[in-house]
Amino acid sequence: MRIASDAKMIIEILEQAGYEAFAVGGCVRDFLMGRPCDDMDITTSARPAETEKILNNHQIKCIETGLKHGTITAVTDGGSFEITTYRTDGAYTDNRHPEHVEFVTDIKEDLSRRDFTINAMAYNDRAGIVDLFGGRDDLDKKIIRAVGDPDKRFKEDALRIMRAIRFASVLSFDIETQTKKAIFNNKELLKNVSYERIFTELSKLLLGENVFNVLMEYREVIGVVIPELLAIFHIPQNTKWHIYDVWEHTCKSVEAAPKDLALRLTMLLHDIGKAYAKTTDENGTDHFKGHQKISAEYARTALKRLKVPNEIYDRVMFLVPIHDMHIGTDRKKIKKWLSKVGEKGLRDLIEVKRADKLAQNPEMTERELSNLGVTQKELDRIIREGEPFTVKALAVNGYDLISLGCRGEEIGEKLALLLQKVIDGELENDKESLITYLKQKEV
């Protein structure tokens, strides 16, 4: 296994001082899977104070980031590395953190406290891969299995439930039967975990290749962290436009969306309101009039509770209430949309509408999907050719209108009028034409 040169250096320094040290956890898993490793953690038999002293003697800066749990961070030119002393954990009274830890000298005791077998492997050049719980075998079988008793693992730290289904989505692995059973049995413990940590795991889950299967199979878990979704888990859609119930349609649309967190969150939340807007006519056909606005209100509540970053929150809350609005393929209409929502907003809306249509009845959506392709090409051409769609792109500005005697709100109103005329093709976007039009209008 090839590990970062500075991590290798730290391990060798600790070994030369008479201690054991290994790269541990996710970096070992990712190496065995042929995946890039972003973070490299180190575990050692040295106590934190000993580790810090040894590294300082080699001019390596250390930051005391988690002394209570035996962790310091070494900072080198090649990055930062968390170094944690072998330990066993005391009681977890809050389903998240141990009340205390006990430092040990045997790596087996340290690895035995970790969450899943695929994360409970260690490596150094001297010993090679240390795999005491069948992690390599589970990697080969594409299985996520708790280390030891899964019920105990999840009661210790309920966030491990989200981590398990996140790994299932990202790695396209199955979760071992007893581990899966423990996930469902302990899912309510997720209410004891901070929403920031929940959102971090949910974000990674939504971007996984296996997101559809995980959302479908573990809907009850998702319902604990986003209870607003519970209402749509079993809502049929008896309409020619749909072949899936609301939840399966939702999962399909998430999978169909680009791997952009705001877009996938939009698809996860876009139809929450259907549970409250549903009506059925005399022919047995379902209707969901007004569900977009209702969905936006429930989405707002969920996003606020999850403490979603502002940039993502704003994009989702812009898209959910308008996800069903028609854009059209006409260039004038596209430019009008651009003037309202900007290029990024319109591109997002196109992707949301495409994902939505891909999760509907394919016999009904072929034309609409084709039209979205035309819309996107027209949008690309408008941008490429620099056609104006904002007031800033006009050949005149506020100062020009002031010179014509315009004042206050009148300036904005007339610039908006000029933009509309240019978008409609009634005026050329050159200064002389625009000013001449305004002068003639005043006559």
XYZ file of C-alpha atoms in Angstrom:
443
model
C 0.000 0.000 0.000
C 1.274 3.445 -0.895
C 0.631 6.071 1.745
C 1.360 9.778 1.789
C 5.056 10.407 2.283
C 4.525 12.607 5.341
C 2.198 10.035 6.921
C 4.833 7.389 6.284
C 7.424 9.656 7.867
C 5.290 10.133 11.013
C 4.737 6.376 11.330
C 8.460 5.685 10.971
C 9.346 8.355 13.545
C 6.959 6.824 16.087
C 8.256 3.305 15.367
C 11.855 4.440 15.761
C 10.890 5.762 19.194
C 9.724 2.261 20.152
C 5.985 2.535 19.515
C 3.569 0.998 17.049
C 1.888 3.217 14.442
C -0.391 2.497 11.502
C -2.438 4.221 8.846
C -5.980 3.254 9.755
C -9.599 3.276 8.623
C -10.926 4.801 5.453
C -7.580 5.309 3.748
C -6.846 1.560 3.966
C -10.325 0.730 2.682
C -10.007 3.165 -0.220
C -6.563 1.855 -1.176
C -7.854 -1.717 -1.330
C -10.739 -0.518 -3.511
C -8.464 1.445 -5.820
C -10.099 4.714 -4.788
C -8.312 7.995 -4.024
C -7.851 8.729 -0.331
C -8.440 12.317 0.792
C -7.758 11.852 4.516
C -5.180 9.651 6.166
C -5.576 8.938 9.876
C -2.896 7.376 12.032
C -3.261 5.260 15.148
C -0.427 4.568 17.584
C 0.407 2.892 20.874
C 2.077 6.127 22.039
C 0.111 8.322 24.445
C -0.816 11.805 23.158
C 1.843 13.594 25.216
C 4.471 11.103 24.049
C 3.393 11.468 20.431
C 3.553 15.249 20.651
C 6.974 15.231 22.279
C 8.442 12.816 19.717
C 7.097 14.778 16.740
C 8.162 18.129 18.200
C 11.680 16.750 18.515
C 11.536 16.244 14.744
C 10.250 19.801 14.175
C 6.735 18.614 13.347
C 4.045 20.944 14.663
C 1.236 19.372 16.676
C -2.199 20.741 17.529
C -4.115 19.364 20.503
C -7.415 18.800 18.711
C -8.972 16.066 20.854
C -6.837 15.183 23.853
C -9.873 13.873 25.762
C -10.172 11.130 23.182
C -6.453 10.709 22.575
C -6.167 12.719 19.363
C -3.645 15.282 18.218
C -3.133 16.645 14.722
C 0.306 16.725 13.146
C 0.826 19.493 10.595
C 3.441 19.039 7.887
C 4.170 20.552 4.496
C 2.235 17.641 3.011
C -0.937 18.258 5.000
C -2.423 17.501 8.400
C -2.799 14.067 9.966
C -4.942 13.054 12.924
C -3.023 10.764 15.256
C -5.038 8.873 17.860
C -3.745 6.638 20.622
C -5.036 3.045 20.720
C -8.075 3.161 22.963
C -11.233 1.511 24.152
C -14.350 3.570 24.743
C -16.344 3.965 27.923
C -20.120 4.240 28.117
C -21.969 6.225 25.449
C -24.697 7.966 27.443
C -25.764 10.311 24.618
C -25.712 7.779 21.718
C -22.907 9.777 20.182
C -19.787 10.263 22.341
C -18.078 8.068 24.966
C -18.021 9.520 28.468
C -14.363 8.582 28.704
C -11.735 6.551 26.875
C -9.055 4.196 28.128
C -5.723 4.051 26.354
C -4.477 0.567 25.480
C -1.400 -0.930 23.863
C -2.962 -3.607 21.648
C -4.189 -2.520 18.222
C -6.821 -5.277 18.258
C -8.613 -3.518 21.110
C -8.553 -0.272 19.172
C -9.831 -1.776 15.926
C -12.583 -3.660 17.763
C -14.307 -0.378 18.771
C -14.642 0.871 15.173
C -17.889 0.969 13.231
C -17.638 -1.377 10.229
C -15.240 -4.122 9.246
C -14.244 -2.296 6.059
C -13.115 0.638 8.240
C -11.380 -1.496 10.866
C -8.154 -2.238 8.981
C -4.694 -0.783 9.523
C -1.438 -0.704 7.574
C 2.237 0.023 7.882
C 5.184 -1.140 5.802
C 6.457 -3.426 8.546
C 3.263 -5.363 9.311
C 1.362 -4.926 6.053
C -2.437 -4.990 6.201
C -3.822 -5.689 9.682
C -7.311 -7.111 9.171
C -8.687 -8.768 12.277
C -12.429 -8.660 11.503
C -12.741 -9.743 7.885
C -12.736 -6.314 6.285
C -11.010 -7.442 3.090
C -13.466 -10.283 2.646
C -16.395 -7.893 3.135
C -14.862 -5.519 0.598
C -14.649 -8.363 -1.903
C -18.289 -9.287 -1.201
C -19.362 -5.612 -1.229
C -20.874 -5.887 2.241
C -21.144 -3.367 5.067
C -20.974 -5.234 8.375
C -20.688 -3.827 11.879
C -17.654 -4.769 13.940
C -18.926 -7.075 16.679
C -22.512 -6.593 17.886
C -24.270 -4.174 15.486
C -26.923 -3.268 18.034
C -24.199 -2.184 20.458
C -22.322 -0.271 17.739
C -25.407 1.799 16.831
C -26.427 2.414 20.442
C -22.920 3.703 21.088
C -23.035 6.173 18.215
C -26.293 6.579 16.319
C -24.596 8.547 13.547
C -23.196 5.189 12.444
C -26.691 4.415 11.120
C -26.389 7.273 8.632
C -22.808 6.304 7.876
C -23.904 2.757 7.054
C -26.525 3.818 4.528
C -24.193 6.509 3.183
C -21.558 3.848 2.459
C -24.238 1.679 0.851
C -25.075 4.565 -1.487
C -21.551 5.771 -2.254
C -19.885 2.348 -2.539
C -22.917 0.496 -3.970
C -22.592 -2.100 -1.194
C -25.279 -4.149 0.539
C -25.689 -4.011 4.304
C -25.289 -7.343 6.093
C -28.534 -8.809 7.476
C -27.904 -8.383 11.209
C -26.429 -4.939 10.701
C -29.485 -3.961 8.648
C -31.820 -5.261 11.348
C -29.992 -3.205 13.966
C -30.266 -0.102 11.764
C -34.056 -0.328 11.710
C -34.271 -1.247 15.384
C -32.201 1.781 16.424
C -33.222 4.362 13.814
C -35.048 6.570 16.356
C -31.710 7.185 18.102
C -30.829 9.476 15.201
C -32.978 12.084 16.940
C -30.139 12.396 19.465
C -27.578 13.356 16.796
C -26.889 16.951 15.757
C -28.535 17.938 12.501
C -25.245 19.288 11.167
C -23.729 15.800 11.366
C -26.891 14.255 9.907
C -26.778 16.647 6.964
C -23.115 15.862 6.260
C -23.918 12.153 5.911
C -27.170 12.787 4.017
C -25.313 14.983 1.533
C -22.826 12.232 0.715
C -25.625 9.670 0.517
C -27.575 11.757 -2.011
C -24.537 11.981 -4.285
C -23.945 8.211 -4.304
C -24.261 5.956 -7.341
C -26.622 3.648 -5.437
C -28.846 6.430 -4.103
C -32.100 5.069 -5.579
C -31.844 1.657 -3.927
C -30.771 3.122 -0.585
C -33.583 5.689 -0.478
C -36.101 2.991 -1.341
C -34.829 0.383 1.110
C -34.078 2.722 4.007
C -36.978 5.135 3.677
C -37.883 4.591 7.331
C -34.435 5.822 8.363
C -34.659 8.853 6.094
C -38.093 9.532 7.572
C -36.566 9.914 11.039
C -34.231 12.716 9.940
C -36.692 14.309 7.482
C -40.131 13.510 8.923
C -41.746 15.740 6.289
C -41.151 12.887 3.836
C -43.172 10.318 5.789
C -46.451 11.448 4.230
C -45.387 10.530 0.674
C -44.024 7.049 1.323
C -47.217 5.324 0.194
C -49.095 7.807 -1.988
C -50.229 6.310 -5.353
C -50.320 8.479 -8.486
C -53.189 7.271 -10.640
C -52.506 9.485 -13.639
C -51.279 8.870 -17.177
C -48.145 10.892 -16.396
C -46.891 8.536 -13.707
C -46.040 4.857 -13.350
C -44.574 5.104 -9.824
C -46.020 6.148 -6.484
C -44.815 9.486 -5.110
C -41.885 8.086 -3.131
C -40.528 5.867 -5.904
C -40.919 8.777 -8.331
C -39.004 10.941 -5.856
C -36.182 8.393 -5.579
C -36.019 7.976 -9.354
C -35.815 11.745 -9.812
C -32.988 12.057 -7.276
C -31.053 9.393 -9.165
C -31.745 11.131 -12.496
C -30.512 14.533 -11.321
C -26.872 15.594 -11.833
C -24.537 14.977 -8.904
C -25.081 18.458 -7.553
C -26.220 18.541 -3.924
C -28.717 21.394 -4.349
C -30.335 19.682 -7.346
C -30.579 16.302 -5.619
C -31.982 17.891 -2.476
C -34.525 19.667 -4.663
C -35.662 16.371 -6.139
C -35.821 14.752 -2.696
C -38.184 17.493 -1.491
C -39.973 18.651 -4.640
C -43.152 16.578 -4.222
C -43.661 16.525 -0.438
C -46.807 18.582 -0.922
C -48.535 15.919 -3.001
C -49.688 14.151 0.147
C -51.695 17.246 1.084
C -52.808 18.392 -2.382
C -54.109 15.079 -3.708
C -57.655 14.837 -5.010
C -59.298 12.111 -7.098
C -61.934 12.906 -9.718
C -65.030 10.879 -10.658
C -62.987 8.895 -13.180
C -60.486 7.790 -10.532
C -57.732 10.058 -11.836
C -55.518 11.697 -9.214
C -54.693 15.410 -9.257
C -52.137 17.341 -7.201
C -53.053 20.957 -7.854
C -50.971 23.423 -5.865
C -48.550 20.833 -4.532
C -45.562 22.939 -5.572
C -46.305 25.710 -3.076
C -47.105 23.235 -0.304
C -43.887 21.333 -1.039
C -41.912 24.566 -0.711
C -43.296 25.205 2.768
C -42.417 21.729 4.003
C -39.028 21.915 2.285
C -38.314 25.197 4.074
C -38.993 23.601 7.453
C -36.784 20.596 6.698
C -33.891 22.630 5.328
C -33.927 25.043 8.260
C -33.885 22.190 10.745
C -30.984 20.518 8.921
C -29.120 23.860 8.996
C -28.368 23.636 5.290
C -25.775 26.179 4.077
C -27.323 29.355 2.697
C -26.183 28.869 -0.909
C -27.756 25.407 -1.108
C -30.856 26.525 0.817
C -31.449 29.415 -1.593
C -31.117 27.241 -4.690
C -33.473 24.557 -3.369
C -36.059 27.065 -2.199
C -35.948 28.781 -5.581
C -36.444 25.522 -7.490
C -39.045 23.573 -5.487
C -41.995 25.971 -5.983
C -41.337 26.420 -9.732
C -40.268 22.903 -10.698
C -43.417 22.353 -12.777
C -43.423 25.711 -14.556
C -43.187 25.676 -18.355
C -40.070 27.176 -19.951
C -40.704 26.651 -23.647
C -38.364 26.476 -26.623
C -39.055 29.943 -28.060
C -36.001 32.183 -27.860
C -37.992 35.166 -26.595
C -39.458 33.126 -23.752
C -36.065 31.743 -22.845
C -34.625 35.261 -22.668
C -37.535 36.335 -20.494
C -36.737 33.471 -18.149
C -33.103 34.522 -18.193
C -34.040 38.072 -17.287
C -36.015 36.759 -14.291
C -33.780 34.033 -12.885
C -30.368 34.409 -14.530
C -28.325 31.837 -16.386
C -27.506 29.645 -13.362
C -31.117 29.626 -12.186
C -32.424 28.642 -15.606
C -29.841 25.897 -16.078
C -30.775 24.505 -12.652
C -34.469 24.585 -13.547
C -33.841 22.732 -16.813
C -31.956 19.990 -14.928
C -34.728 19.716 -12.307
C -37.412 19.436 -14.971
C -35.376 16.841 -16.855
C -34.889 14.720 -13.697
C -38.599 15.042 -12.915
C -39.602 13.884 -16.409
C -37.134 10.984 -16.385
C -38.934 9.694 -13.282
C -42.388 9.755 -14.901
C -44.122 7.626 -17.529
C -41.669 7.388 -20.469
C -44.569 6.992 -22.905
C -45.731 10.489 -21.976
C -42.484 12.409 -21.539
C -40.508 11.822 -24.740
C -41.635 15.086 -26.326
C -41.074 17.149 -23.192
C -37.589 15.729 -22.722
C -36.823 16.534 -26.346
C -38.084 20.082 -25.854
C -35.853 20.520 -22.809
C -32.916 19.588 -25.030
C -33.970 22.287 -27.506
C -34.344 24.798 -24.676
C -30.850 24.037 -23.437
C -29.352 24.442 -26.918
C -31.138 27.766 -27.384
C -29.902 28.890 -23.981
C -26.354 27.939 -24.907
C -26.651 29.919 -28.142
C -28.041 33.001 -26.393
C -25.127 32.968 -23.973
C -22.562 32.210 -26.681
C -23.781 35.032 -28.935
C -24.031 37.498 -26.075
C -27.698 38.331 -26.595
C -28.922 40.729 -23.895
C -31.289 39.456 -21.247
C -30.488 41.793 -18.349
C -30.641 45.557 -17.940
C -26.857 45.572 -17.485
C -26.450 44.199 -21.008
C -28.349 47.099 -22.610
C -26.430 49.577 -24.734
C -27.734 52.373 -22.473
C -27.588 52.806 -18.713
C -29.045 54.949 -15.973
C -26.750 57.862 -16.695
C -27.967 57.987 -20.285
C -31.547 58.177 -19.075
C -30.697 60.885 -16.537
C -29.309 62.952 -19.421
C -32.742 62.596 -21.055
C -34.389 64.004 -17.947
C -35.452 60.757 -16.248
C -35.418 60.671 -12.459
C -35.950 58.189 -9.618
C -38.073 55.094 -10.237
C -38.658 56.227 -13.802
C -35.095 55.218 -14.677
C -35.617 51.591 -13.666
C -39.021 51.435 -15.312
C -37.713 52.680 -18.639
C -34.664 50.415 -18.590
C -37.007 47.470 -17.956
C -39.190 48.616 -20.860
C -36.184 48.839 -23.178
C -35.015 45.375 -22.154
C -38.449 43.941 -22.892
C -38.469 45.577 -26.340
C -34.988 44.194 -27.097
C -35.935 40.690 -25.912
C -39.102 40.814 -28.048
C -37.031 41.820 -31.082
C -38.805 45.152 -31.442
C -35.634 47.169 -30.864
C -31.970 46.644 -31.709
C -29.644 46.784 -28.735
C -27.675 49.825 -29.827
C -27.562 53.168 -28.061
C -28.963 55.259 -30.874
C -31.997 53.025 -31.417
C -32.820 52.860 -27.717
C -32.511 56.592 -27.098
C -34.449 57.405 -30.267
C -37.255 55.125 -29.089
C -37.431 56.857 -25.713
C -37.467 60.313 -27.287
C -40.198 59.326 -29.717
C -42.207 57.797 -26.879
C -42.163 61.126 -25.066
C -43.486 63.018 -28.102
